[in-house]
Structures are given as C-alpha cells and as structure tokens.
PDB file of C-alpha atoms and ligand atoms in Angstrom:
ATOM      1  CA  UNK A   1     184.976  24.679 114.501  1.00 49.00           C
ATOM      2  CA  UNK A   2     187.125  27.156 113.115  1.00 54.00           C
ATOM      3  CA  UNK A   3     186.659  27.248 108.979  1.00 55.00           C
ATOM      4  CA  UNK A   4     189.786  26.823 106.789  1.00 64.00           C
ATOM      5  CA  UNK A   5     192.132  29.555 105.662  1.00 61.00           C
ATOM      6  CA  UNK A   6     191.883  29.899 102.017  1.00 81.00           C
ATOM      7  CA  UNK A   7     193.417  32.814 100.150  1.00 90.00           C
ATOM      8  CA  UNK A   8     191.050  33.536  97.452  1.00 95.00           C
ATOM      9  CA  UNK A   9     189.239  36.927  96.233  1.00 97.00           C
ATOM     10  CA  UNK A  10     185.738  36.692  94.734  1.00 98.00           C
ATOM     11  CA  UNK A  11     183.214  38.867  93.708  1.00 98.00           C
ATOM     12  CA  UNK A  12     179.449  38.187  94.131  1.00 98.00           C
ATOM     13  CA  UNK A  13     177.414  39.810  91.401  1.00 98.00           C
ATOM     14  CA  UNK A  14     173.583  40.213  90.835  1.00 97.00           C
ATOM     15  CA  UNK A  15     170.833  42.221  91.061  1.00 94.00           C
ATOM     16  CA  UNK A  16     169.864  43.647  94.896  1.00 88.00           C
ATOM     17  CA  UNK A  17     168.087  40.890  96.716  1.00 85.00           C
ATOM     18  CA  UNK A  18     169.941  38.160  94.532  1.00 92.00           C
ATOM     19  CA  UNK A  19     171.428  36.866  97.940  1.00 91.00           C
ATOM     20  CA  UNK A  20     174.938  37.832  97.528  1.00 96.00           C
ATOM     21  CA  UNK A  21     175.088  38.968 101.225  1.00 95.00           C
ATOM     22  CA  UNK A  22     174.026  35.464 102.560  1.00 95.00           C
ATOM     23  CA  UNK A  23     176.461  33.702 100.210  1.00 98.00           C
ATOM     24  CA  UNK A  24     179.222  35.908 101.114  1.00 98.00           C
ATOM     25  CA  UNK A  25     178.562  35.314 104.997  1.00 97.00           C
ATOM     26  CA  UNK A  26     178.983  31.372 104.132  1.00 96.00           C
ATOM     27  CA  UNK A  27     182.143  32.116 102.251  1.00 96.00           C
ATOM     28  CA  UNK A  28     183.560  34.143 105.242  1.00 96.00           C
ATOM     29  CA  UNK A  29     182.392  31.756 107.623  1.00 94.00           C
ATOM     30  CA  UNK A  30     184.201  28.623 105.691  1.00 92.00           C
ATOM     31  CA  UNK A  31     187.248  30.438 104.559  1.00 93.00           C
ATOM     32  CA  UNK A  32     188.029  33.056 107.208  1.00 92.00           C
ATOM     33  CA  UNK A  33     188.127  35.644 104.403  1.00 95.00           C
ATOM     34  CA  UNK A  34     186.520  39.124 104.759  1.00 97.00           C
ATOM     35  CA  UNK A  35     183.147  40.012 103.597  1.00 98.00           C
ATOM     36  CA  UNK A  36     183.309  43.633 101.921  1.00 98.00           C
ATOM     37  CA  UNK A  37     180.103  44.750 101.282  1.00 97.00           C
ATOM     38  CA  UNK A  38     180.087  48.359 100.331  1.00 97.00           C
ATOM     39  CA  UNK A  39     176.137  48.683 101.490  1.00 94.00           C
ATOM     40  CA  UNK A  40     177.229  47.893 105.123  1.00 96.00           C
ATOM     41  CA  UNK A  41     180.590  50.122 104.955  1.00 97.00           C
ATOM     42  CA  UNK A  42     178.160  52.957 103.599  1.00 97.00           C
ATOM     43  CA  UNK A  43     175.578  52.320 106.364  1.00 96.00           C
ATOM     44  CA  UNK A  44     178.366  52.399 109.046  1.00 97.00           C
ATOM     45  CA  UNK A  45     179.500  55.917 107.899  1.00 97.00           C
ATOM     46  CA  UNK A  46     175.922  57.054 108.231  1.00 97.00           C
ATOM     47  CA  UNK A  47     175.381  55.536 111.770  1.00 97.00           C
ATOM     48  CA  UNK A  48     178.610  57.190 112.740  1.00 97.00           C
ATOM     49  CA  UNK A  49     177.523  60.544 111.570  1.00 97.00           C
ATOM     50  CA  UNK A  50     181.216  60.636 109.615  1.00 97.00           C
ATOM     51  CA  UNK A  51     181.640  63.482 106.753  1.00 97.00           C
ATOM     52  CA  UNK A  52     181.287  60.681 104.314  1.00 97.00           C
ATOM     53  CA  UNK A  53     177.716  59.523 106.106  1.00 97.00           C
ATOM     54  CA  UNK A  54     176.409  62.870 105.894  1.00 97.00           C
ATOM     55  CA  UNK A  55     177.026  63.521 102.415  1.00 96.00           C
ATOM     56  CA  UNK A  56     175.542  60.024 101.538  1.00 97.00           C
ATOM     57  CA  UNK A  57     172.479  59.956 103.640  1.00 96.00           C
ATOM     58  CA  UNK A  58     170.001  61.084 101.072  1.00 93.00           C
ATOM     59  CA  UNK A  59     171.351  59.055  98.273  1.00 91.00           C
ATOM     60  CA  UNK A  60     171.100  55.762 100.207  1.00 88.00           C
ATOM     61  CA  UNK A  61     167.786  56.164 101.594  1.00 84.00           C
ATOM     62  CA  UNK A  62     166.605  57.011  98.112  1.00 80.00           C
ATOM     63  CA  UNK A  63     168.025  53.950  96.292  1.00 77.00           C
ATOM     64  CA  UNK A  64     170.545  56.107  94.401  1.00 87.00           C
ATOM     65  CA  UNK A  65     174.175  55.121  93.800  1.00 93.00           C
ATOM     66  CA  UNK A  66     176.598  56.700  95.920  1.00 96.00           C
ATOM     67  CA  UNK A  67     179.433  58.500  93.985  1.00 96.00           C
ATOM     68  CA  UNK A  68     182.220  56.287  92.786  1.00 95.00           C
ATOM     69  CA  UNK A  69     184.862  58.802  94.323  1.00 95.00           C
ATOM     70  CA  UNK A  70     183.205  57.799  97.705  1.00 97.00           C
ATOM     71  CA  UNK A  71     182.913  54.334  97.561  1.00 97.00           C
ATOM     72  CA  UNK A  72     186.694  53.762  95.671  1.00 96.00           C
ATOM     73  CA  UNK A  73     188.202  55.758  98.796  1.00 95.00           C
ATOM     74  CA  UNK A  74     186.397  53.333 101.106  1.00 97.00           C
ATOM     75  CA  UNK A  75     187.644  50.494  99.023  1.00 98.00           C
ATOM     76  CA  UNK A  76     191.514  51.676  98.849  1.00 97.00           C
ATOM     77  CA  UNK A  77     191.650  50.629 102.605  1.00 96.00           C
ATOM     78  CA  UNK A  78     190.573  47.472 102.358  1.00 97.00           C
ATOM     79  CA  UNK A  79     192.735  46.341  99.148  1.00 98.00           C
ATOM     80  CA  UNK A  80     195.723  48.191 100.772  1.00 98.00           C
ATOM     81  CA  UNK A  81     194.929  46.199 104.198  1.00 98.00           C
ATOM     82  CA  UNK A  82     197.463  43.718 104.348  1.00 97.00           C
ATOM     83  CA  UNK A  83     195.645  41.522 106.927  1.00 96.00           C
ATOM     84  CA  UNK A  84     192.846  41.048 104.185  1.00 97.00           C
ATOM     85  CA  UNK A  85     195.220  40.410 101.284  1.00 97.00           C
ATOM     86  CA  UNK A  86     193.483  37.723  99.004  1.00 97.00           C
ATOM     87  CA  UNK A  87     191.045  37.296 101.488  1.00 97.00           C
ATOM     88  CA  UNK A  88     188.254  39.346  99.969  1.00 98.00           C
ATOM     89  CA  UNK A  89     185.036  38.628  99.380  1.00 98.00           C
ATOM     90  CA  UNK A  90     183.087  41.399  97.463  1.00 98.00           C
ATOM     91  CA  UNK A  91     179.151  41.939  97.994  1.00 98.00           C
ATOM     92  CA  UNK A  92     177.526  44.695  95.978  1.00 95.00           C
ATOM     93  CA  UNK A  93     180.943  45.919  94.582  1.00 97.00           C
ATOM     94  CA  UNK A  94     182.178  46.395  91.893  1.00 98.00           C
ATOM     95  CA  UNK A  95     178.486  48.231  90.558  1.00 97.00           C
ATOM     96  CA  UNK A  96     179.685  50.243  87.693  1.00 96.00           C
ATOM     97  CA  UNK A  97     182.391  49.974  85.457  1.00 95.00           C
ATOM     98  CA  UNK A  98     184.160  52.680  86.598  1.00 96.00           C
ATOM     99  CA  UNK A  99     184.316  50.917  89.689  1.00 97.00           C
ATOM    100  CA  UNK A 100     185.254  47.617  88.248  1.00 97.00           C
ATOM    101  CA  UNK A 101     188.268  49.322  86.083  1.00 97.00           C
ATOM    102  CA  UNK A 102     189.243  50.928  89.650  1.00 97.00           C
ATOM    103  CA  UNK A 103     189.282  47.550  91.640  1.00 98.00           C
ATOM    104  CA  UNK A 104     191.629  45.987  88.890  1.00 97.00           C
ATOM    105  CA  UNK A 105     193.761  49.092  89.188  1.00 98.00           C
ATOM    106  CA  UNK A 106     193.715  48.513  93.060  1.00 98.00           C
ATOM    107  CA  UNK A 107     194.262  44.783  92.505  1.00 98.00           C
ATOM    108  CA  UNK A 108     197.183  44.975  90.204  1.00 98.00           C
ATOM    109  CA  UNK A 109     198.976  47.628  92.699  1.00 98.00           C
ATOM    110  CA  UNK A 110     198.873  45.297  95.278  1.00 98.00           C
ATOM    111  CA  UNK A 111     199.993  41.953  93.271  1.00 98.00           C
ATOM    112  CA  UNK A 112     196.258  40.651  93.838  1.00 98.00           C
ATOM    113  CA  UNK A 113     193.524  39.044  91.216  1.00 97.00           C
ATOM    114  CA  UNK A 114     190.001  38.088  91.446  1.00 97.00           C
ATOM    115  CA  UNK A 115     189.916  34.223  91.550  1.00 96.00           C
ATOM    116  CA  UNK A 116     186.519  33.910  90.867  1.00 97.00           C
ATOM    117  CA  UNK A 117     182.749  35.907  89.775  1.00 98.00           C
ATOM    118  CA  UNK A 118     179.999  34.289  90.869  1.00 98.00           C
ATOM    119  CA  UNK A 119     176.699  35.666  89.033  1.00 98.00           C
ATOM    120  CA  UNK A 120     173.410  35.295  91.012  1.00 97.00           C
ATOM    121  CA  UNK A 121     171.151  35.679  88.286  1.00 97.00           C
ATOM    122  CA  UNK A 122     167.644  35.779  89.698  1.00 95.00           C
ATOM    123  CA  UNK A 123     164.499  37.331  88.213  1.00 92.00           C
ATOM    124  CA  UNK A 124     162.371  40.455  89.478  1.00 92.00           C
ATOM    125  CA  UNK A 125     159.531  38.679  91.013  1.00 91.00           C
ATOM    126  CA  UNK A 126     161.236  36.214  93.079  1.00 89.00           C
ATOM    127  CA  UNK A 127     163.620  39.380  94.407  1.00 87.00           C
ATOM    128  CA  UNK A 128     160.451  41.573  95.507  1.00 85.00           C
ATOM    129  CA  UNK A 129     159.241  38.620  97.728  1.00 83.00           C
ATOM    130  CA  UNK A 130     162.708  37.839  99.134  1.00 74.00           C
ATOM    131  CA  UNK A 131     162.764  41.963  99.999  1.00 72.00           C
ATOM    132  CA  UNK A 132     159.490  41.921 101.581  1.00 75.00           C
ATOM    133  CA  UNK A 133     160.695  39.140 103.960  1.00 76.00           C
ATOM    134  CA  UNK A 134     164.113  40.926 104.536  1.00 68.00           C
ATOM    135  CA  UNK A 135     162.306  44.363 105.079  1.00 71.00           C
ATOM    136  CA  UNK A 136     160.798  42.601 108.213  1.00 75.00           C
ATOM    137  CA  UNK A 137     163.615  40.892 109.337  1.00 78.00           C
ATOM    138  CA  UNK A 138     166.529  43.313 109.141  1.00 74.00           C
ATOM    139  CA  UNK A 139     164.107  46.346 109.311  1.00 71.00           C
ATOM    140  CA  UNK A 140     166.277  48.256 106.318  1.00 65.00           C
ATOM    141  CA  UNK A 141     164.712  51.659 105.377  1.00 61.00           C
ATOM    142  CA  UNK A 142     165.744  51.687 101.712  1.00 56.00           C
ATOM    143  CA  UNK A 143     163.945  48.191 101.020  1.00 55.00           C
ATOM    144  CA  UNK A 144     160.709  49.471 100.687  1.00 69.00           C
ATOM    145  CA  UNK A 145     158.999  48.121  97.211  1.00 77.00           C
ATOM    146  CA  UNK A 146     159.393  51.906  95.435  1.00 79.00           C
ATOM    147  CA  UNK A 147     163.066  51.955  96.343  1.00 80.00           C
ATOM    148  CA  UNK A 148     163.534  48.667  95.043  1.00 84.00           C
ATOM    149  CA  UNK A 149     162.164  49.237  91.813  1.00 87.00           C
ATOM    150  CA  UNK A 150     164.582  52.137  91.563  1.00 87.00           C
ATOM    151  CA  UNK A 151     167.659  50.228  92.588  1.00 87.00           C
ATOM    152  CA  UNK A 152     166.679  47.654  90.230  1.00 91.00           C
ATOM    153  CA  UNK A 153     166.531  49.700  87.326  1.00 92.00           C
ATOM    154  CA  UNK A 154     169.991  51.164  88.268  1.00 93.00           C
ATOM    155  CA  UNK A 155     171.578  47.716  88.431  1.00 95.00           C
ATOM    156  CA  UNK A 156     169.925  47.015  84.746  1.00 95.00           C
ATOM    157  CA  UNK A 157     171.270  50.287  83.317  1.00 96.00           C
ATOM    158  CA  UNK A 158     174.852  50.791  85.466  1.00 95.00           C
ATOM    159  CA  UNK A 159     175.847  47.310  87.066  1.00 96.00           C
ATOM    160  CA  UNK A 160     174.433  44.624  84.722  1.00 95.00           C
ATOM    161  CA  UNK A 161     177.033  45.971  81.881  1.00 94.00           C
ATOM    162  CA  UNK A 162     179.670  45.405  84.334  1.00 96.00           C
ATOM    163  CA  UNK A 163     179.107  41.454  83.385  1.00 96.00           C
ATOM    164  CA  UNK A 164     180.815  42.231  80.072  1.00 95.00           C
ATOM    165  CA  UNK A 165     183.972  43.179  81.958  1.00 95.00           C
ATOM    166  CA  UNK A 166     184.156  39.796  83.452  1.00 97.00           C
ATOM    167  CA  UNK A 167     181.593  37.263  81.708  1.00 96.00           C
ATOM    168  CA  UNK A 168     184.783  36.310  79.014  1.00 94.00           C
ATOM    169  CA  UNK A 169     186.931  35.100  81.914  1.00 93.00           C
ATOM    170  CA  UNK A 170     187.043  31.685  82.426  1.00 93.00           C
ATOM    171  CA  UNK A 171     186.726  32.217  86.411  1.00 96.00           C
ATOM    172  CA  UNK A 172     183.392  33.686  85.439  1.00 97.00           C
ATOM    173  CA  UNK A 173     180.177  31.410  86.858  1.00 97.00           C
ATOM    174  CA  UNK A 174     176.383  31.845  86.437  1.00 98.00           C
ATOM    175  CA  UNK A 175     174.540  30.421  88.751  1.00 98.00           C
ATOM    176  CA  UNK A 176     170.356  30.335  89.402  1.00 97.00           C
ATOM    177  CA  UNK A 177     170.012  32.905  91.990  1.00 95.00           C
ATOM    178  CA  UNK A 178     166.476  31.461  92.224  1.00 93.00           C
ATOM    179  CA  UNK A 179     167.272  28.167  93.325  1.00 94.00           C
ATOM    180  CA  UNK A 180     167.799  27.181  97.345  1.00 94.00           C
ATOM    181  CA  UNK A 181     170.608  28.858  99.459  1.00 95.00           C
ATOM    182  CA  UNK A 182     172.110  25.526 100.113  1.00 97.00           C
ATOM    183  CA  UNK A 183     172.191  24.378  96.453  1.00 98.00           C
ATOM    184  CA  UNK A 184     174.212  27.475  95.586  1.00 98.00           C
ATOM    185  CA  UNK A 185     176.336  27.596  98.371  1.00 97.00           C
ATOM    186  CA  UNK A 186     177.109  23.805  97.226  1.00 97.00           C
ATOM    187  CA  UNK A 187     177.934  24.792  93.674  1.00 97.00           C
ATOM    188  CA  UNK A 188     180.041  27.673  94.986  1.00 97.00           C
ATOM    189  CA  UNK A 189     182.242  25.584  96.848  1.00 95.00           C
ATOM    190  CA  UNK A 190     182.544  22.989  93.870  1.00 94.00           C
ATOM    191  CA  UNK A 191     184.000  25.782  91.758  1.00 94.00           C
ATOM    192  CA  UNK A 192     186.008  27.314  94.604  1.00 93.00           C
ATOM    193  CA  UNK A 193     187.392  23.538  95.345  1.00 88.00           C
ATOM    194  CA  UNK A 194     186.772  24.140  99.072  1.00 88.00           C
TER     195      UNK A 194
HETATM  196  P1  AMP B 201     173.497  47.199  99.263  1.00 54.59           P
HETATM  197  O1  AMP B 201     173.401  46.915 101.012  1.00 54.59           O
HETATM  198  O2  AMP B 201     175.012  46.559  98.398  1.00 54.59           O
HETATM  199  O3  AMP B 201     172.084  46.726  98.746  1.00 54.59           O
HETATM  200  O4  AMP B 201     173.479  48.867  99.104  1.00 54.59           O
HETATM  201  C1  AMP B 201     172.963  49.797  99.558  1.00 54.59           C
HETATM  202  C2  AMP B 201     172.851  50.751  99.230  1.00 54.59           C
HETATM  203  O5  AMP B 201     174.161  51.583  99.044  1.00 54.59           O
HETATM  204  C3  AMP B 201     172.719  51.115  97.571  1.00 54.59           C
HETATM  205  O6  AMP B 201     171.472  51.162  97.072  1.00 54.59           O
HETATM  206  C4  AMP B 201     173.399  52.374  97.162  1.00 54.59           C
HETATM  207  O7  AMP B 201     172.748  53.295  97.617  1.00 54.59           O
HETATM  208  C5  AMP B 201     174.615  52.108  98.025  1.00 54.59           C
HETATM  209  N1  AMP B 201     175.628  51.459  97.708  1.00 54.59           N
HETATM  210  C6  AMP B 201     176.233  50.087  97.960  1.00 54.59           C
HETATM  211  N2  AMP B 201     177.321  50.019  97.350  1.00 54.59           N
HETATM  212  C7  AMP B 201     177.705  50.936  96.477  1.00 54.59           C
HETATM  213  C8  AMP B 201     178.496  50.852  95.397  1.00 54.59           C
HETATM  214  N3  AMP B 201     179.461  50.081  95.184  1.00 54.59           N
HETATM  215  N4  AMP B 201     178.483  51.980  94.711  1.00 54.59           N
HETATM  216  C9  AMP B 201     177.480  52.612  94.623  1.00 54.59           C
HETATM  217  N5  AMP B 201     176.097  52.723  95.720  1.00 54.59           N
HETATM  218  C10 AMP B 201     176.559  51.643  96.422  1.00 54.59           C
END
C-alpha cells in the first residue's frame, strides 16, 4: 500500500542507538517523505571513495564528528532540492549548535520550518544492549563498544545541549526511547496527527 503524502519536516533527536533510524523509516513509509540521515550520507561518500569520503574515513571509524562544514555542505543540497521540500525526516542531524543554527538559516531561506522535534530519551545501558544486537545485524564497523562510549560522550557534550535550542518550542516532544518500537511510533503518529 502506498503511504499518504503528508508534507512535514521532522527532527528525530537522541543519543546514538536511540532508535532514530527505525522511527525515521516508519515515517518515510507512512508519509512518503525522505529520511535525511547524515550518517548514511557520509557512509555513502566513503563507499563511493569521493574526496569527502577520503577526508572523513578516519573520523567516522573512530566515532569522531565529521566537520560541520562537510555536513552542512551535504545538507544544503537536500534542503534546496525542490522535490524534498517539506518532506524531510532528519535522523542524526543536527548534532551541534552550529548545525542547528545552520539548519534554521537554510530552512528560512527556502520558506520551510521544522514541524516537530521528537527527543527519544533512553539511558546508556539500554543503548549498549541495542548496539550489540545492531552490530550483528548491520555489521557496522563504528559500533563496537569502545567507539560507542566515545560517541555517547560526544553526544552528551556537543549534541545534547542542542536540546535547549528546541525544547522551549511547542512542537518539541520528549518520548521514552526505552519503550517498544511500536509504542513510540504510535505516539509520534498521534503527535503528528497522522
Ligand atoms: P550515525 O549513523 O548517525 O550514527 O552516524 C555515524 C557517524 O557519522 C557518527 O559517529 C559521526 O562520525 C558521523 N556523523 C553522522 N552525522 C553527523 C553529523 N550531523 N555531524 C557530524 N558527524 C556526523
């Protein structure tokens, strides 16, 4: 069955392993929108051995952030793509205050806005269990435990403060990221009224 076409820009926010990608895929299926995962975009650059790919391979495999400049250049293309306008499901972006401010600027330039921010709040222990499962399924090299701890620390230091940028707005929703996937999906659907 083809999903309904609903124009909405959404940010899925939370620590690595919180289930942002899973919820993004549900929304994309349901709304015919686009999953904007900077992680996937960056892995793509590495796979295609592009100039960007060569620059970021070490940072990525070590769990470090790729520079805001590179991330912003990839995101810009997406936001200025007329076919994707108001159909953006951000997964793993923005990850720093600079990225959040840049996103705001680009959205303003293209007469767009964020319609909802969903914060999947989940504790470190739960994520560790999930990452060990995901590692087996997806064979992701950046997901061993040591790398996760680095990524989690980076999230706490650089990404979590971005919440202040969004949490005062009426379209900000905090969800228990430790609950079942279907329960989270149902809550997101209710908030989006879909
Ligand atoms: P993800 O698939 O979202 O978990 O991202 C995997 C890795 O890609 C991260 O650990 C970072 O090295 C890099 N990455 C993804 N998104 C961003 C971003 N918005 N800013 C900086 N680095 C990113």
